[in-house]
Amino acid sequence: MKKSSVKSPLKIGQLSRETGVSIRSIRHYDAHELLNSSRSENGYRVFSVIAITQVRQVQRLINSGFNLKEISTFPECMRLKEGAAFCPETIATQRQRLTKIEDRIADLEAIRKELLDSIQASEITGPFQPLSVTKDINAET
């Protein structure tokens, strides 16, 4: 956890530099109301220092497989403390996300098997053979 000596208010470029997150992503998080921001007199978007933690925590949750819509349903306390543990209220969402990830892994394994079978058939028959020949070879093995 990186401590910052930055003082409020932060402009979006400063927040981007502090967190290593693109300005575009920060705007996206702000549009989903995941960050505390306001507008300065000149219309610039400004953030309090807590936004550094919020951005890092949103990134952590995204890296855990959650999308912004799901993250927006999490209690605010999970977004205000970097590295905050998941709250019991989020268990159902966590289980749903895990199921989606496991389903995706199964899909990828099936795609992997198809590709490996295709490569193996191509190595046996050589390139540019009709698909029916490839299928006949697979049936024989």
PDB file of N, CA and C in Angstrom, residues 25-107:
ATOM      1  N   SER A  25     -10.128   5.735 -17.596  1.00  0.00           N
ATOM      2  CA  SER A  25     -10.681   4.810 -16.600  1.00  0.00           C
ATOM      3  C   SER A  25     -11.215   5.555 -15.393  1.00  0.00           C
ATOM      4  N   ILE A  26     -10.486   6.570 -14.947  1.00  0.00           N
ATOM      5  CA  ILE A  26     -10.938   7.356 -13.793  1.00  0.00           C
ATOM      6  C   ILE A  26     -12.271   8.025 -14.113  1.00  0.00           C
ATOM      7  N   ARG A  27     -12.401   8.583 -15.307  1.00  0.00           N
ATOM      8  CA  ARG A  27     -13.684   9.187 -15.704  1.00  0.00           C
ATOM      9  C   ARG A  27     -14.796   8.142 -15.695  1.00  0.00           C
ATOM     10  N   HIS A  28     -14.470   6.948 -16.174  1.00  0.00           N
ATOM     11  CA  HIS A  28     -15.438   5.850 -16.214  1.00  0.00           C
ATOM     12  C   HIS A  28     -15.875   5.465 -14.793  1.00  0.00           C
ATOM     13  N   TYR A  29     -14.926   5.334 -13.881  1.00  0.00           N
ATOM     14  CA  TYR A  29     -15.265   5.013 -12.487  1.00  0.00           C
ATOM     15  C   TYR A  29     -16.123   6.118 -11.875  1.00  0.00           C
ATOM     16  N   ASP A  30     -15.764   7.348 -12.180  1.00  0.00           N
ATOM     17  CA  ASP A  30     -16.512   8.484 -11.641  1.00  0.00           C
ATOM     18  C   ASP A  30     -17.941   8.503 -12.194  1.00  0.00           C
ATOM     19  N   ALA A  31     -18.099   8.180 -13.467  1.00  0.00           N
ATOM     20  CA  ALA A  31     -19.432   8.134 -14.078  1.00  0.00           C
ATOM     21  C   ALA A  31     -20.310   7.070 -13.422  1.00  0.00           C
ATOM     22  N   HIS A  32     -19.680   6.016 -12.905  1.00  0.00           N
ATOM     23  CA  HIS A  32     -20.408   4.951 -12.194  1.00  0.00           C
ATOM     24  C   HIS A  32     -20.546   5.258 -10.704  1.00  0.00           C
ATOM     25  N   GLU A  33     -20.180   6.476 -10.332  1.00  0.00           N
ATOM     26  CA  GLU A  33     -20.282   6.958  -8.952  1.00  0.00           C
ATOM     27  C   GLU A  33     -19.489   6.112  -7.958  1.00  0.00           C
ATOM     28  N   LEU A  34     -18.327   5.656  -8.405  1.00  0.00           N
ATOM     29  CA  LEU A  34     -17.436   4.875  -7.550  1.00  0.00           C
ATOM     30  C   LEU A  34     -16.381   5.756  -6.879  1.00  0.00           C
ATOM     31  N   LEU A  35     -16.329   7.013  -7.264  1.00  0.00           N
ATOM     32  CA  LEU A  35     -15.362   7.949  -6.707  1.00  0.00           C
ATOM     33  C   LEU A  35     -16.091   9.178  -6.182  1.00  0.00           C
ATOM     34  N   ASN A  36     -15.463   9.837  -5.205  1.00  0.00           N
ATOM     35  CA  ASN A  36     -16.004  11.098  -4.692  1.00  0.00           C
ATOM     36  C   ASN A  36     -15.323  12.234  -5.444  1.00  0.00           C
ATOM     37  N   SER A  37     -16.100  12.893  -6.285  1.00  0.00           N
ATOM     38  CA  SER A  37     -15.542  14.017  -7.038  1.00  0.00           C
ATOM     39  C   SER A  37     -16.505  15.188  -6.980  1.00  0.00           C
ATOM     40  N   SER A  38     -15.993  16.326  -7.383  1.00  0.00           N
ATOM     41  CA  SER A  38     -16.822  17.528  -7.494  1.00  0.00           C
ATOM     42  C   SER A  38     -16.239  18.358  -8.626  1.00  0.00           C
ATOM     43  N   ARG A  39     -16.868  19.488  -8.887  1.00  0.00           N
ATOM     44  CA  ARG A  39     -16.375  20.391  -9.929  1.00  0.00           C
ATOM     45  C   ARG A  39     -15.852  21.664  -9.290  1.00  0.00           C
ATOM     46  N   SER A  40     -14.714  22.099  -9.761  1.00  0.00           N
ATOM     47  CA  SER A  40     -14.148  23.353  -9.269  1.00  0.00           C
ATOM     48  C   SER A  40     -14.876  24.519  -9.950  1.00  0.00           C
ATOM     49  N   GLU A  41     -14.560  25.726  -9.548  1.00  0.00           N
ATOM     50  CA  GLU A  41     -15.204  26.904 -10.123  1.00  0.00           C
ATOM     51  C   GLU A  41     -15.011  26.995 -11.630  1.00  0.00           C
ATOM     52  N   ASN A  42     -13.856  26.523 -12.114  1.00  0.00           N
ATOM     53  CA  ASN A  42     -13.588  26.577 -13.553  1.00  0.00           C
ATOM     54  C   ASN A  42     -14.145  25.359 -14.301  1.00  0.00           C
ATOM     55  N   GLY A  43     -14.852  24.483 -13.585  1.00  0.00           N
ATOM     56  CA  GLY A  43     -15.498  23.342 -14.220  1.00  0.00           C
ATOM     57  C   GLY A  43     -14.676  22.071 -14.259  1.00  0.00           C
ATOM     58  N   TYR A  44     -13.427  22.154 -13.789  1.00  0.00           N
ATOM     59  CA  TYR A  44     -12.597  20.952 -13.774  1.00  0.00           C
ATOM     60  C   TYR A  44     -13.092  19.978 -12.714  1.00  0.00           C
ATOM     61  N   ARG A  45     -12.995  18.707 -13.026  1.00  0.00           N
ATOM     62  CA  ARG A  45     -13.327  17.659 -12.057  1.00  0.00           C
ATOM     63  C   ARG A  45     -12.179  17.573 -11.061  1.00  0.00           C
ATOM     64  N   VAL A  46     -12.514  17.598  -9.762  1.00  0.00           N
ATOM     65  CA  VAL A  46     -11.497  17.485  -8.719  1.00  0.00           C
ATOM     66  C   VAL A  46     -11.892  16.381  -7.748  1.00  0.00           C
ATOM     67  N   PHE A  47     -10.876  15.797  -7.130  1.00  0.00           N
ATOM     68  CA  PHE A  47     -11.059  14.653  -6.251  1.00  0.00           C
ATOM     69  C   PHE A  47     -10.373  14.916  -4.921  1.00  0.00           C
ATOM     70  N   SER A  48     -10.914  14.328  -3.869  1.00  0.00           N
ATOM     71  CA  SER A  48     -10.244  14.387  -2.579  1.00  0.00           C
ATOM     72  C   SER A  48      -9.151  13.315  -2.571  1.00  0.00           C
ATOM     73  N   VAL A  49      -8.255  13.387  -1.611  1.00  0.00           N
ATOM     74  CA  VAL A  49      -7.153  12.428  -1.512  1.00  0.00           C
ATOM     75  C   VAL A  49      -7.675  10.993  -1.366  1.00  0.00           C
ATOM     76  N   ILE A  50      -8.842  10.813  -0.773  1.00  0.00           N
ATOM     77  CA  ILE A  50      -9.409   9.465  -0.602  1.00  0.00           C
ATOM     78  C   ILE A  50      -9.649   8.781  -1.950  1.00  0.00           C
ATOM     79  N   ALA A  51      -9.754   9.579  -3.008  1.00  0.00           N
ATOM     80  CA  ALA A  51      -9.962   9.007  -4.346  1.00  0.00           C
ATOM     81  C   ALA A  51      -8.797   8.112  -4.760  1.00  0.00           C
ATOM     82  N   ILE A  52      -7.603   8.385  -4.255  1.00  0.00           N
ATOM     83  CA  ILE A  52      -6.452   7.520  -4.563  1.00  0.00           C
ATOM     84  C   ILE A  52      -6.747   6.107  -4.073  1.00  0.00           C
ATOM     85  N   THR A  53      -7.215   6.002  -2.850  1.00  0.00           N
ATOM     86  CA  THR A  53      -7.573   4.696  -2.285  1.00  0.00           C
ATOM     87  C   THR A  53      -8.736   4.088  -3.049  1.00  0.00           C
ATOM     88  N   GLN A  54      -9.736   4.902  -3.374  1.00  0.00           N
ATOM     89  CA  GLN A  54     -10.902   4.396  -4.091  1.00  0.00           C
ATOM     90  C   GLN A  54     -10.507   3.801  -5.442  1.00  0.00           C
ATOM     91  N   VAL A  55      -9.668   4.496  -6.181  1.00  0.00           N
ATOM     92  CA  VAL A  55      -9.237   4.004  -7.492  1.00  0.00           C
ATOM     93  C   VAL A  55      -8.471   2.693  -7.338  1.00  0.00           C
ATOM     94  N   ARG A  56      -7.561   2.644  -6.394  1.00  0.00           N
ATOM     95  CA  ARG A  56      -6.790   1.404  -6.182  1.00  0.00           C
ATOM     96  C   ARG A  56      -7.696   0.253  -5.785  1.00  0.00           C
ATOM     97  N   GLN A  57      -8.682   0.519  -4.943  1.00  0.00           N
ATOM     98  CA  GLN A  57      -9.593  -0.536  -4.507  1.00  0.00           C
ATOM     99  C   GLN A  57     -10.484  -0.991  -5.671  1.00  0.00           C
ATOM    100  N   VAL A  58     -10.960  -0.070  -6.478  1.00  0.00           N
ATOM    101  CA  VAL A  58     -11.754  -0.444  -7.651  1.00  0.00           C
ATOM    102  C   VAL A  58     -10.908  -1.319  -8.571  1.00  0.00           C
ATOM    103  N   GLN A  59      -9.659  -0.952  -8.781  1.00  0.00           N
ATOM    104  CA  GLN A  59      -8.758  -1.764  -9.608  1.00  0.00           C
ATOM    105  C   GLN A  59      -8.597  -3.169  -9.027  1.00  0.00           C
ATOM    106  N   ARG A  60      -8.431  -3.258  -7.723  1.00  0.00           N
ATOM    107  CA  ARG A  60      -8.290  -4.556  -7.056  1.00  0.00           C
ATOM    108  C   ARG A  60      -9.534  -5.415  -7.279  1.00  0.00           C
ATOM    109  N   LEU A  61     -10.703  -4.803  -7.161  1.00  0.00           N
ATOM    110  CA  LEU A  61     -11.951  -5.538  -7.352  1.00  0.00           C
ATOM    111  C   LEU A  61     -12.133  -5.962  -8.809  1.00  0.00           C
ATOM    112  N   ILE A  62     -11.743  -5.100  -9.738  1.00  0.00           N
ATOM    113  CA  ILE A  62     -11.797  -5.465 -11.160  1.00  0.00           C
ATOM    114  C   ILE A  62     -10.863  -6.641 -11.418  1.00  0.00           C
ATOM    115  N   ASN A  63      -9.666  -6.594 -10.850  1.00  0.00           N
ATOM    116  CA  ASN A  63      -8.709  -7.687 -11.022  1.00  0.00           C
ATOM    117  C   ASN A  63      -9.179  -8.986 -10.386  1.00  0.00           C
ATOM    118  N   SER A  64     -10.134  -8.880  -9.452  1.00  0.00           N
ATOM    119  CA  SER A  64     -10.736 -10.068  -8.835  1.00  0.00           C
ATOM    120  C   SER A  64     -11.891 -10.603  -9.668  1.00  0.00           C
ATOM    121  N   GLY A  65     -12.184  -9.946 -10.795  1.00  0.00           N
ATOM    122  CA  GLY A  65     -13.197 -10.442 -11.710  1.00  0.00           C
ATOM    123  C   GLY A  65     -14.530  -9.730 -11.670  1.00  0.00           C
ATOM    124  N   PHE A  66     -14.661  -8.684 -10.881  1.00  0.00           N
ATOM    125  CA  PHE A  66     -15.934  -7.980 -10.774  1.00  0.00           C
ATOM    126  C   PHE A  66     -16.014  -6.857 -11.801  1.00  0.00           C
ATOM    127  N   ASN A  67     -17.235  -6.584 -12.261  1.00  0.00           N
ATOM    128  CA  ASN A  67     -17.431  -5.454 -13.169  1.00  0.00           C
ATOM    129  C   ASN A  67     -17.901  -4.244 -12.363  1.00  0.00           C
ATOM    130  N   LEU A  68     -17.948  -3.094 -13.010  1.00  0.00           N
ATOM    131  CA  LEU A  68     -18.274  -1.855 -12.295  1.00  0.00           C
ATOM    132  C   LEU A  68     -19.694  -1.869 -11.734  1.00  0.00           C
ATOM    133  N   LYS A  69     -20.607  -2.486 -12.441  1.00  0.00           N
ATOM    134  CA  LYS A  69     -21.982  -2.566 -11.935  1.00  0.00           C
ATOM    135  C   LYS A  69     -22.018  -3.347 -10.622  1.00  0.00           C
ATOM    136  N   GLU A  70     -21.294  -4.468 -10.577  1.00  0.00           N
ATOM    137  CA  GLU A  70     -21.223  -5.254  -9.339  1.00  0.00           C
ATOM    138  C   GLU A  70     -20.526  -4.462  -8.232  1.00  0.00           C
ATOM    139  N   ILE A  71     -19.429  -3.820  -8.572  1.00  0.00           N
ATOM    140  CA  ILE A  71     -18.677  -3.053  -7.578  1.00  0.00           C
ATOM    141  C   ILE A  71     -19.550  -1.943  -6.988  1.00  0.00           C
ATOM    142  N   SER A  72     -20.394  -1.347  -7.810  1.00  0.00           N
ATOM    143  CA  SER A  72     -21.240  -0.255  -7.311  1.00  0.00           C
ATOM    144  C   SER A  72     -22.264  -0.742  -6.286  1.00  0.00           C
ATOM    145  N   THR A  73     -22.522  -2.059  -6.241  1.00  0.00           N
ATOM    146  CA  THR A  73     -23.464  -2.592  -5.245  1.00  0.00           C
ATOM    147  C   THR A  73     -22.779  -2.915  -3.924  1.00  0.00           C
ATOM    148  N   PHE A  74     -21.452  -2.922  -3.909  1.00  0.00           N
ATOM    149  CA  PHE A  74     -20.728  -3.237  -2.685  1.00  0.00           C
ATOM    150  C   PHE A  74     -20.839  -2.077  -1.703  1.00  0.00           C
ATOM    151  N   PRO A  75     -20.809  -2.381  -0.415  1.00  0.00           N
ATOM    152  CA  PRO A  75     -20.856  -1.296   0.582  1.00  0.00           C
ATOM    153  C   PRO A  75     -19.708  -0.318   0.360  1.00  0.00           C
ATOM    154  N   GLU A  76     -19.994   0.949   0.595  1.00  0.00           N
ATOM    155  CA  GLU A  76     -18.989   1.990   0.359  1.00  0.00           C
ATOM    156  C   GLU A  76     -17.714   1.742   1.160  1.00  0.00           C
ATOM    157  N   CYS A  77     -17.856   1.134   2.333  1.00  0.00           N
ATOM    158  CA  CYS A  77     -16.658   0.890   3.153  1.00  0.00           C
ATOM    159  C   CYS A  77     -15.639   0.024   2.425  1.00  0.00           C
ATOM    160  N   MET A  78     -16.095  -0.820   1.493  1.00  0.00           N
ATOM    161  CA  MET A  78     -15.162  -1.643   0.725  1.00  0.00           C
ATOM    162  C   MET A  78     -14.386  -0.822  -0.291  1.00  0.00           C
ATOM    163  N   ARG A  79     -14.911   0.349  -0.636  1.00  0.00           N
ATOM    164  CA  ARG A  79     -14.236   1.194  -1.614  1.00  0.00           C
ATOM    165  C   ARG A  79     -13.442   2.308  -0.967  1.00  0.00           C
ATOM    166  N   LEU A  80     -13.566   2.455   0.341  1.00  0.00           N
ATOM    167  CA  LEU A  80     -12.869   3.550   1.025  1.00  0.00           C
ATOM    168  C   LEU A  80     -11.590   3.107   1.716  1.00  0.00           C
ATOM    169  N   LYS A  81     -11.359   1.805   1.784  1.00  0.00           N
ATOM    170  CA  LYS A  81     -10.156   1.307   2.436  1.00  0.00           C
ATOM    171  C   LYS A  81      -9.435   0.361   1.489  1.00  0.00           C
ATOM    172  N   GLU A  82      -8.217   0.718   1.135  1.00  0.00           N
ATOM    173  CA  GLU A  82      -7.438  -0.097   0.214  1.00  0.00           C
ATOM    174  C   GLU A  82      -7.182  -1.466   0.827  1.00  0.00           C
ATOM    175  N   GLY A  83      -7.479  -2.508   0.069  1.00  0.00           N
ATOM    176  CA  GLY A  83      -7.288  -3.868   0.542  1.00  0.00           C
ATOM    177  C   GLY A  83      -8.391  -4.351   1.466  1.00  0.00           C
ATOM    178  N   ALA A  84      -9.507  -3.608   1.537  1.00  0.00           N
ATOM    179  CA  ALA A  84     -10.609  -3.979   2.431  1.00  0.00           C
ATOM    180  C   ALA A  84     -11.116  -5.381   2.101  1.00  0.00           C
ATOM    181  N   ALA A  85     -11.441  -6.125   3.134  1.00  0.00           N
ATOM    182  CA  ALA A  85     -11.973  -7.467   2.961  1.00  0.00           C
ATOM    183  C   ALA A  85     -13.394  -7.392   2.426  1.00  0.00           C
ATOM    184  N   PHE A  86     -13.827  -8.487   1.821  1.00  0.00           N
ATOM    185  CA  PHE A  86     -15.199  -8.563   1.341  1.00  0.00           C
ATOM    186  C   PHE A  86     -16.146  -8.662   2.524  1.00  0.00           C
ATOM    187  N   CYS A  87     -17.252  -7.975   2.424  1.00  0.00           N
ATOM    188  CA  CYS A  87     -18.272  -7.989   3.474  1.00  0.00           C
ATOM    189  C   CYS A  87     -19.216  -9.168   3.257  1.00  0.00           C
ATOM    190  N   PRO A  88     -19.840  -9.655   4.324  1.00  0.00           N
ATOM    191  CA  PRO A  88     -20.800 -10.761   4.179  1.00  0.00           C
ATOM    192  C   PRO A  88     -21.915 -10.448   3.178  1.00  0.00           C
ATOM    193  N   GLU A  89     -22.289  -9.167   3.030  1.00  0.00           N
ATOM    194  CA  GLU A  89     -23.349  -8.786   2.100  1.00  0.00           C
ATOM    195  C   GLU A  89     -22.987  -9.075   0.645  1.00  0.00           C
ATOM    196  N   THR A  90     -21.705  -9.288   0.379  1.00  0.00           N
ATOM    197  CA  THR A  90     -21.269  -9.492  -1.008  1.00  0.00           C
ATOM    198  C   THR A  90     -21.068 -10.960  -1.365  1.00  0.00           C
ATOM    199  N   ILE A  91     -21.321 -11.858  -0.440  1.00  0.00           N
ATOM    200  CA  ILE A  91     -21.070 -13.284  -0.696  1.00  0.00           C
ATOM    201  C   ILE A  91     -21.843 -13.788  -1.906  1.00  0.00           C
ATOM    202  N   ALA A  92     -23.120 -13.420  -2.027  1.00  0.00           N
ATOM    203  CA  ALA A  92     -23.918 -13.877  -3.167  1.00  0.00           C
ATOM    204  C   ALA A  92     -23.300 -13.395  -4.482  1.00  0.00           C
ATOM    205  N   THR A  93     -22.865 -12.143  -4.521  1.00  0.00           N
ATOM    206  CA  THR A  93     -22.236 -11.597  -5.728  1.00  0.00           C
ATOM    207  C   THR A  93     -20.917 -12.308  -6.005  1.00  0.00           C
ATOM    208  N   GLN A  94     -20.158 -12.601  -4.956  1.00  0.00           N
ATOM    209  CA  GLN A  94     -18.893 -13.321  -5.125  1.00  0.00           C
ATOM    210  C   GLN A  94     -19.137 -14.714  -5.698  1.00  0.00           C
ATOM    211  N   ARG A  95     -20.141 -15.405  -5.178  1.00  0.00           N
ATOM    212  CA  ARG A  95     -20.466 -16.755  -5.680  1.00  0.00           C
ATOM    213  C   ARG A  95     -20.912 -16.712  -7.145  1.00  0.00           C
ATOM    214  N   GLN A  96     -21.722 -15.712  -7.498  1.00  0.00           N
ATOM    215  CA  GLN A  96     -22.161 -15.572  -8.889  1.00  0.00           C
ATOM    216  C   GLN A  96     -20.965 -15.343  -9.804  1.00  0.00           C
ATOM    217  N   ARG A  97     -20.049 -14.476  -9.382  1.00  0.00           N
ATOM    218  CA  ARG A  97     -18.861 -14.192 -10.195  1.00  0.00           C
ATOM    219  C   ARG A  97     -18.004 -15.449 -10.330  1.00  0.00           C
ATOM    220  N   LEU A  98     -17.844 -16.206  -9.245  1.00  0.00           N
ATOM    221  CA  LEU A  98     -17.057 -17.436  -9.294  1.00  0.00           C
ATOM    222  C   LEU A  98     -17.675 -18.432 -10.273  1.00  0.00           C
ATOM    223  N   THR A  99     -18.987 -18.555 -10.262  1.00  0.00           N
ATOM    224  CA  THR A  99     -19.669 -19.457 -11.193  1.00  0.00           C
ATOM    225  C   THR A  99     -19.410 -19.033 -12.632  1.00  0.00           C
ATOM    226  N   LYS A 100     -19.490 -17.730 -12.904  1.00  0.00           N
ATOM    227  CA  LYS A 100     -19.224 -17.231 -14.256  1.00  0.00           C
ATOM    228  C   LYS A 100     -17.785 -17.520 -14.678  1.00  0.00           C
ATOM    229  N   ILE A 101     -16.852 -17.352 -13.757  1.00  0.00           N
ATOM    230  CA  ILE A 101     -15.443 -17.629 -14.066  1.00  0.00           C
ATOM    231  C   ILE A 101     -15.237 -19.111 -14.337  1.00  0.00           C
ATOM    232  N   GLU A 102     -15.834 -19.962 -13.518  1.00  0.00           N
ATOM    233  CA  GLU A 102     -15.708 -21.410 -13.729  1.00  0.00           C
ATOM    234  C   GLU A 102     -16.338 -21.832 -15.050  1.00  0.00           C
ATOM    235  N   ASP A 103     -17.480 -21.240 -15.416  1.00  0.00           N
ATOM    236  CA  ASP A 103     -18.109 -21.527 -16.707  1.00  0.00           C
ATOM    237  C   ASP A 103     -17.197 -21.104 -17.849  1.00  0.00           C
ATOM    238  N   ARG A 104     -16.575 -19.943 -17.703  1.00  0.00           N
ATOM    239  CA  ARG A 104     -15.666 -19.450 -18.742  1.00  0.00           C
ATOM    240  C   ARG A 104     -14.443 -20.360 -18.874  1.00  0.00           C
ATOM    241  N   ILE A 105     -13.932 -20.839 -17.757  1.00  0.00           N
ATOM    242  CA  ILE A 105     -12.799 -21.770 -17.789  1.00  0.00           C
ATOM    243  C   ILE A 105     -13.188 -23.040 -18.536  1.00  0.00           C
ATOM    244  N   ALA A 106     -14.388 -23.559 -18.266  1.00  0.00           N
ATOM    245  CA  ALA A 106     -14.860 -24.767 -18.962  1.00  0.00           C
ATOM    246  C   ALA A 106     -14.971 -24.508 -20.467  1.00  0.00           C
ATOM    247  N   ASP A 107     -15.489 -23.338 -20.842  1.00  0.00           N
ATOM    248  CA  ASP A 107     -15.581 -22.984 -22.263  1.00  0.00           C
ATOM    249  C   ASP A 107     -14.202 -22.916 -22.893  1.00  0.00           C
TER     250      ASP A 107
END
